[in-house]
Amino acid sequence: MRSEVATLPGSPERPNEDWAAAALPASGGGGTLVLLDGVTPPAGGAGCVHTVPWFTARLGGALTELSASRADLTLSEILARAIRRTAELHAGTCDLSHVRTPQATVVLARWDAAAVEHLVLSDAVLLLRAPDGAVRAVRDDRLDRIPREALRTHEAADRLRNREGGFFTAAADPSVAERAVTGTTPLAEVRALAALTDGASRWVERFGAGDWAECAGVLAEEGPAGLLRRVRLLEGTDPGGRRGKRHDDATAVYVEF
């Protein structure tokens, strides 16, 4: 098995808010992949004394430990428990009901000798590459379905955040785990997995440099670091950030069976 992780901050002046891990249980059977993309809050406070990296490190650690050790739980149950565990760490110091309380997008995958389970929440992407090279992108497209004008201001986005008819992220409410996109694929049908934050998936989604199959090919040949280098080169051709934020935290995880 081959596993690689690469990440780049969007700016040297800001901490990287992404978090990723690929782990094998001590038993040697199966494994787990976790990817989080922390949501950067606008200036003005989020009711919390902690940073987004503080939150993603604790949520990511809980997800890794639970997904590797609790085969009796579904991935949705694992996400709910990890959110609850993380919330308990700062419920006494922070207003967790604040709409901008620290939160993150989530990709979670777990595999054993029989199958690969997956969970995706918000705008990160999971790629499943079959032995014949076909690639399936698993996405939570609720954010894409919201008209851009409805997200024009932070206040407008807040009215849709973790609300029915809007979009969902992992914050402080464990029930959001039930909103995630989940599924199971026989292991024999999966040759490789890749998880991408939106800073990495922009190679396909923003710049149109290739499709998901070609993206998976770059990951197989050049690894996650190669994909991120390609993203930064493309961002360099858009100096004014005409297609959105010029640089973003970018993280990719690649696992090949």
GROMACS .gro file of C-alpha atoms in nm:
model
  257
    1MET     CA    1   0.000   0.000   0.000
    2ARG     CA    2   0.117   0.351  -0.084
    3SER     CA    3  -0.004   0.658   0.105
    4GLU     CA    4   0.108   1.018   0.064
    5VAL     CA    5  -0.005   1.353   0.207
    6ALA     CA    6   0.093   1.702   0.093
    7THR     CA    7  -0.028   2.043   0.206
    8LEU     CA    8   0.053   2.407   0.130
    9PRO     CA    9  -0.069   2.716   0.318
   10GLY     CA   10  -0.256   2.976   0.122
   11SER     CA   11  -0.040   3.250   0.270
   12PRO     CA   12   0.283   3.250   0.474
   13GLU     CA   13   0.122   3.511   0.700
   14ARG     CA   14  -0.160   3.278   0.807
   15PRO     CA   15  -0.154   2.930   0.962
   16ASN     CA   16  -0.269   2.643   0.744
   17GLU     CA   17  -0.623   2.552   0.852
   18ASP     CA   18  -0.636   2.217   0.667
   19TRP     CA   19  -0.573   1.889   0.851
   20ALA     CA   20  -0.509   1.542   0.707
   21ALA     CA   21  -0.410   1.191   0.811
   22ALA     CA   22  -0.385   0.841   0.667
   23ALA     CA   23  -0.352   0.562   0.922
   24LEU     CA   24  -0.327   0.185   0.944
   25PRO     CA   25  -0.464   0.010   1.254
   26ALA     CA   26  -0.214  -0.178   1.469
   27SER     CA   27  -0.373  -0.503   1.353
   28GLY     CA   28  -0.248  -0.430   1.003
   29GLY     CA   29  -0.591  -0.484   0.849
   30GLY     CA   30  -0.757  -0.201   0.661
   31GLY     CA   31  -0.699   0.168   0.718
   32THR     CA   32  -0.851   0.513   0.741
   33LEU     CA   33  -0.817   0.850   0.571
   34VAL     CA   34  -0.921   1.185   0.721
   35LEU     CA   35  -0.920   1.527   0.554
   36LEU     CA   36  -1.049   1.853   0.700
   37ASP     CA   37  -1.063   2.199   0.546
   38GLY     CA   38  -1.108   2.457   0.820
   39VAL     CA   39  -1.352   2.737   0.743
   40THR     CA   40  -1.185   3.077   0.778
   41PRO     CA   41  -1.423   3.311   0.966
   42PRO     CA   42  -1.452   3.675   0.863
   43ALA     CA   43  -1.314   3.942   1.093
   44GLY     CA   44  -1.542   4.027   1.381
   45GLY     CA   45  -1.530   3.720   1.599
   46ALA     CA   46  -1.687   3.377   1.605
   47GLY     CA   47  -1.775   3.342   1.971
   48CYS     CA   48  -1.469   3.123   2.030
   49VAL     CA   49  -1.132   3.192   2.191
   50HIS     CA   50  -0.967   2.917   1.986
   51THR     CA   51  -0.827   2.924   1.634
   52VAL     CA   52  -0.950   2.720   1.339
   53PRO     CA   53  -0.627   2.509   1.345
   54TRP     CA   54  -0.697   2.430   1.712
   55PHE     CA   55  -1.039   2.302   1.608
   56THR     CA   56  -0.931   2.102   1.303
   57ALA     CA   57  -0.645   1.936   1.493
   58ARG     CA   58  -0.879   1.814   1.764
   59LEU     CA   59  -1.161   1.711   1.534
   60GLY     CA   60  -0.915   1.541   1.299
   61GLY     CA   61  -0.745   1.358   1.584
   62ALA     CA   62  -1.079   1.233   1.716
   63LEU     CA   63  -1.188   1.120   1.369
   64THR     CA   64  -0.863   0.932   1.313
   65GLU     CA   65  -0.873   0.754   1.647
   66LEU     CA   66  -1.240   0.659   1.623
   67SER     CA   67  -1.235   0.548   1.260
   68ALA     CA   68  -0.929   0.331   1.322
   69SER     CA   69  -1.052   0.174   1.647
   70ARG     CA   70  -1.432   0.156   1.628
   71ALA     CA   71  -1.524  -0.073   1.341
   72ASP     CA   72  -1.862  -0.120   1.511
   73LEU     CA   73  -1.960   0.241   1.436
   74THR     CA   74  -2.068   0.383   1.101
   75LEU     CA   75  -1.875   0.680   0.965
   76SER     CA   76  -2.172   0.904   1.039
   77GLU     CA   77  -2.169   0.787   1.400
   78ILE     CA   78  -1.794   0.845   1.416
   79LEU     CA   79  -1.830   1.200   1.285
   80ALA     CA   80  -2.107   1.271   1.536
   81ARG     CA   81  -1.896   1.141   1.826
   82ALA     CA   82  -1.590   1.335   1.711
   83ILE     CA   83  -1.790   1.659   1.684
   84ARG     CA   84  -1.937   1.603   2.030
   85ARG     CA   85  -1.596   1.523   2.179
   86THR     CA   86  -1.443   1.835   2.027
   87ALA     CA   87  -1.732   2.055   2.137
   88GLU     CA   88  -1.693   1.936   2.495
   89LEU     CA   89  -1.332   2.059   2.495
   90HIS     CA   90  -1.438   2.424   2.465
   91ALA     CA   91  -1.805   2.439   2.563
   92GLY     CA   92  -1.704   2.603   2.891
   93THR     CA   93  -1.510   2.885   2.731
   94CYS     CA   94  -1.683   2.952   2.399
   95ASP     CA   95  -2.025   3.024   2.252
   96LEU     CA   96  -2.077   2.714   2.042
   97SER     CA   97  -2.416   2.837   1.924
   98HIS     CA   98  -2.248   3.117   1.727
   99VAL     CA   99  -2.306   3.062   1.354
  100ARG     CA  100  -1.932   3.113   1.290
  101THR     CA  101  -1.805   2.887   1.566
  102PRO     CA  102  -1.498   2.697   1.432
  103GLN     CA  103  -1.599   2.448   1.163
  104ALA     CA  104  -1.462   2.242   0.879
  105THR     CA  105  -1.546   2.044   0.568
  106VAL     CA  106  -1.485   1.670   0.605
  107VAL     CA  107  -1.374   1.372   0.400
  108LEU     CA  108  -1.357   1.042   0.585
  109ALA     CA  109  -1.281   0.701   0.434
  110ARG     CA  110  -1.226   0.362   0.593
  111TRP     CA  111  -1.145   0.028   0.436
  112ASP     CA  112  -1.101  -0.337   0.529
  113ALA     CA  113  -1.052  -0.655   0.328
  114ALA     CA  114  -1.403  -0.632   0.186
  115ALA     CA  115  -1.508  -0.272   0.129
  116VAL     CA  116  -1.433   0.100   0.131
  117GLU     CA  117  -1.670   0.324   0.325
  118HIS     CA  118  -1.681   0.698   0.263
  119LEU     CA  119  -1.828   1.019   0.404
  120VAL     CA  120  -1.811   1.368   0.254
  121LEU     CA  121  -1.949   1.686   0.411
  122SER     CA  122  -1.934   2.020   0.229
  123ASP     CA  123  -1.699   2.114  -0.055
  124ALA     CA  124  -1.403   1.877  -0.023
  125VAL     CA  125  -1.379   1.592  -0.277
  126LEU     CA  126  -1.312   1.218  -0.256
  127LEU     CA  127  -1.193   1.034  -0.568
  128LEU     CA  128  -1.239   0.658  -0.605
  129ARG     CA  129  -1.022   0.511  -0.883
  130ALA     CA  130  -1.122   0.169  -1.017
  131PRO     CA  131  -0.874  -0.095  -1.139
  132ASP     CA  132  -0.968  -0.009  -1.500
  133GLY     CA  133  -0.881   0.359  -1.443
  134ALA     CA  134  -1.237   0.492  -1.419
  135VAL     CA  135  -1.271   0.761  -1.153
  136ARG     CA  136  -1.577   0.852  -0.947
  137ALA     CA  137  -1.583   1.184  -0.764
  138VAL     CA  138  -1.787   1.184  -0.443
  139ARG     CA  139  -1.901   1.537  -0.361
  140ASP     CA  140  -2.150   1.714  -0.140
  141ASP     CA  141  -2.284   1.964  -0.395
  142ARG     CA  142  -2.527   2.157  -0.176
  143LEU     CA  143  -2.301   2.462  -0.171
  144ASP     CA  144  -2.276   2.451  -0.551
  145ARG     CA  145  -2.654   2.458  -0.581
  146ILE     CA  146  -2.683   2.787  -0.394
  147PRO     CA  147  -2.689   3.090  -0.630
  148ARG     CA  148  -2.370   3.295  -0.600
  149GLU     CA  149  -2.569   3.609  -0.526
  150ALA     CA  150  -2.707   3.438  -0.214
  151LEU     CA  151  -2.353   3.411  -0.081
  152ARG     CA  152  -2.239   3.760  -0.176
  153THR     CA  153  -2.189   3.876   0.184
  154HIS     CA  154  -2.078   3.699   0.502
  155GLU     CA  155  -2.413   3.779   0.660
  156ALA     CA  156  -2.600   3.620   0.369
  157ALA     CA  157  -2.384   3.309   0.391
  158ASP     CA  158  -2.449   3.289   0.765
  159ARG     CA  159  -2.822   3.262   0.698
  160LEU     CA  160  -2.756   2.947   0.492
  161ARG     CA  161  -2.481   2.792   0.704
  162ASN     CA  162  -2.589   2.465   0.869
  163ARG     CA  163  -2.949   2.537   0.776
  164GLU     CA  164  -3.203   2.337   0.578
  165GLY     CA  165  -3.193   2.460   0.218
  166GLY     CA  166  -2.835   2.579   0.267
  167PHE     CA  167  -2.511   2.392   0.328
  168PHE     CA  168  -2.359   2.199   0.617
  169THR     CA  169  -2.019   2.180   0.785
  170ALA     CA  170  -1.882   2.005   1.094
  171ALA     CA  171  -1.905   2.259   1.375
  172ALA     CA  172  -2.051   2.193   1.722
  173ASP     CA  173  -2.377   2.011   1.645
  174PRO     CA  174  -2.330   1.631   1.616
  175SER     CA  175  -2.657   1.592   1.425
  176VAL     CA  176  -2.493   1.744   1.115
  177ALA     CA  177  -2.328   1.404   1.061
  178GLU     CA  178  -2.662   1.277   0.932
  179ARG     CA  179  -2.639   1.531   0.648
  180ALA     CA  180  -2.314   1.392   0.507
  181VAL     CA  181  -2.290   1.207   0.177
  182THR     CA  182  -2.205   0.845   0.258
  183GLY     CA  183  -2.161   0.515   0.077
  184THR     CA  184  -1.978   0.185   0.050
  185THR     CA  185  -1.785   0.034  -0.242
  186PRO     CA  186  -1.644  -0.321  -0.267
  187LEU     CA  187  -1.266  -0.309  -0.219
  188ALA     CA  188  -1.218  -0.507  -0.541
  189GLU     CA  189  -1.362  -0.208  -0.728
  190VAL     CA  190  -1.116   0.045  -0.579
  191ARG     CA  191  -0.753   0.074  -0.687
  192ALA     CA  192  -0.684   0.409  -0.518
  193LEU     CA  193  -0.842   0.684  -0.306
  194ALA     CA  194  -0.772   1.055  -0.308
  195ALA     CA  195  -0.910   1.331  -0.085
  196LEU     CA  196  -0.876   1.697  -0.185
  197THR     CA  197  -0.961   2.023  -0.012
  198ASP     CA  198  -1.107   2.286  -0.243
  199GLY     CA  199  -0.766   2.452  -0.260
  200ALA     CA  200  -0.637   2.138  -0.434
  201SER     CA  201  -0.948   2.043  -0.631
  202ARG     CA  202  -0.943   2.382  -0.806
  203TRP     CA  203  -0.704   2.220  -1.058
  204VAL     CA  204  -1.024   2.065  -1.198
  205GLU     CA  205  -1.305   2.278  -1.063
  206ARG     CA  206  -1.165   2.629  -1.112
  207PHE     CA  207  -0.894   2.609  -1.374
  208GLY     CA  208  -1.030   2.318  -1.580
  209ALA     CA  209  -0.678   2.181  -1.631
  210GLY     CA  210  -0.819   1.829  -1.654
  211ASP     CA  211  -1.107   1.609  -1.545
  212TRP     CA  212  -1.119   1.392  -1.234
  213ALA     CA  213  -0.962   1.094  -1.411
  214GLU     CA  214  -0.672   1.310  -1.524
  215CYS     CA  215  -0.641   1.451  -1.171
  216ALA     CA  216  -0.617   1.097  -1.035
  217GLY     CA  217  -0.352   1.027  -1.295
  218VAL     CA  218  -0.144   1.322  -1.176
  219LEU     CA  219  -0.174   1.196  -0.819
  220ALA     CA  220  -0.062   0.847  -0.922
  221GLU     CA  221   0.235   0.974  -1.123
  222GLU     CA  222   0.346   1.282  -0.930
  223GLY     CA  223   0.186   1.234  -0.588
  224PRO     CA  224  -0.007   1.497  -0.393
  225ALA     CA  225   0.290   1.734  -0.394
  226GLY     CA  226   0.291   1.726  -0.774
  227LEU     CA  227  -0.076   1.819  -0.793
  228LEU     CA  228  -0.027   2.108  -0.552
  229ARG     CA  229   0.267   2.237  -0.755
  230ARG     CA  230   0.046   2.237  -1.062
  231VAL     CA  231  -0.224   2.430  -0.874
  232ARG     CA  232   0.022   2.698  -0.765
  233LEU     CA  233   0.154   2.736  -1.119
  234LEU     CA  234  -0.200   2.791  -1.247
  235GLU     CA  235  -0.273   3.040  -0.970
  236GLY     CA  236   0.032   3.232  -1.088
  237THR     CA  237  -0.142   3.290  -1.422
  238ASP     CA  238  -0.434   3.458  -1.244
  239PRO     CA  239  -0.251   3.737  -1.057
  240GLY     CA  240  -0.561   3.942  -0.991
  241GLY     CA  241  -0.751   3.651  -0.842
  242ARG     CA  242  -1.018   3.701  -1.109
  243ARG     CA  243  -1.150   3.351  -1.045
  244GLY     CA  244  -1.178   3.392  -0.667
  245LYS     CA  245  -0.922   3.385  -0.387
  246ARG     CA  246  -0.578   3.374  -0.551
  247HIS     CA  247  -0.430   3.119  -0.310
  248ASP     CA  248  -0.600   2.890  -0.060
  249ASP     CA  249  -0.475   2.627   0.182
  250ALA     CA  250  -0.438   2.322  -0.040
  251THR     CA  251  -0.416   1.962   0.082
  252ALA     CA  252  -0.428   1.626  -0.095
  253VAL     CA  253  -0.416   1.271   0.041
  254TYR     CA  254  -0.352   0.975  -0.190
  255VAL     CA  255  -0.383   0.606  -0.099
  256GLU     CA  256  -0.313   0.329  -0.348
  257PHE     CA  257  -0.397  -0.033  -0.271
   0.00000   0.00000   0.00000
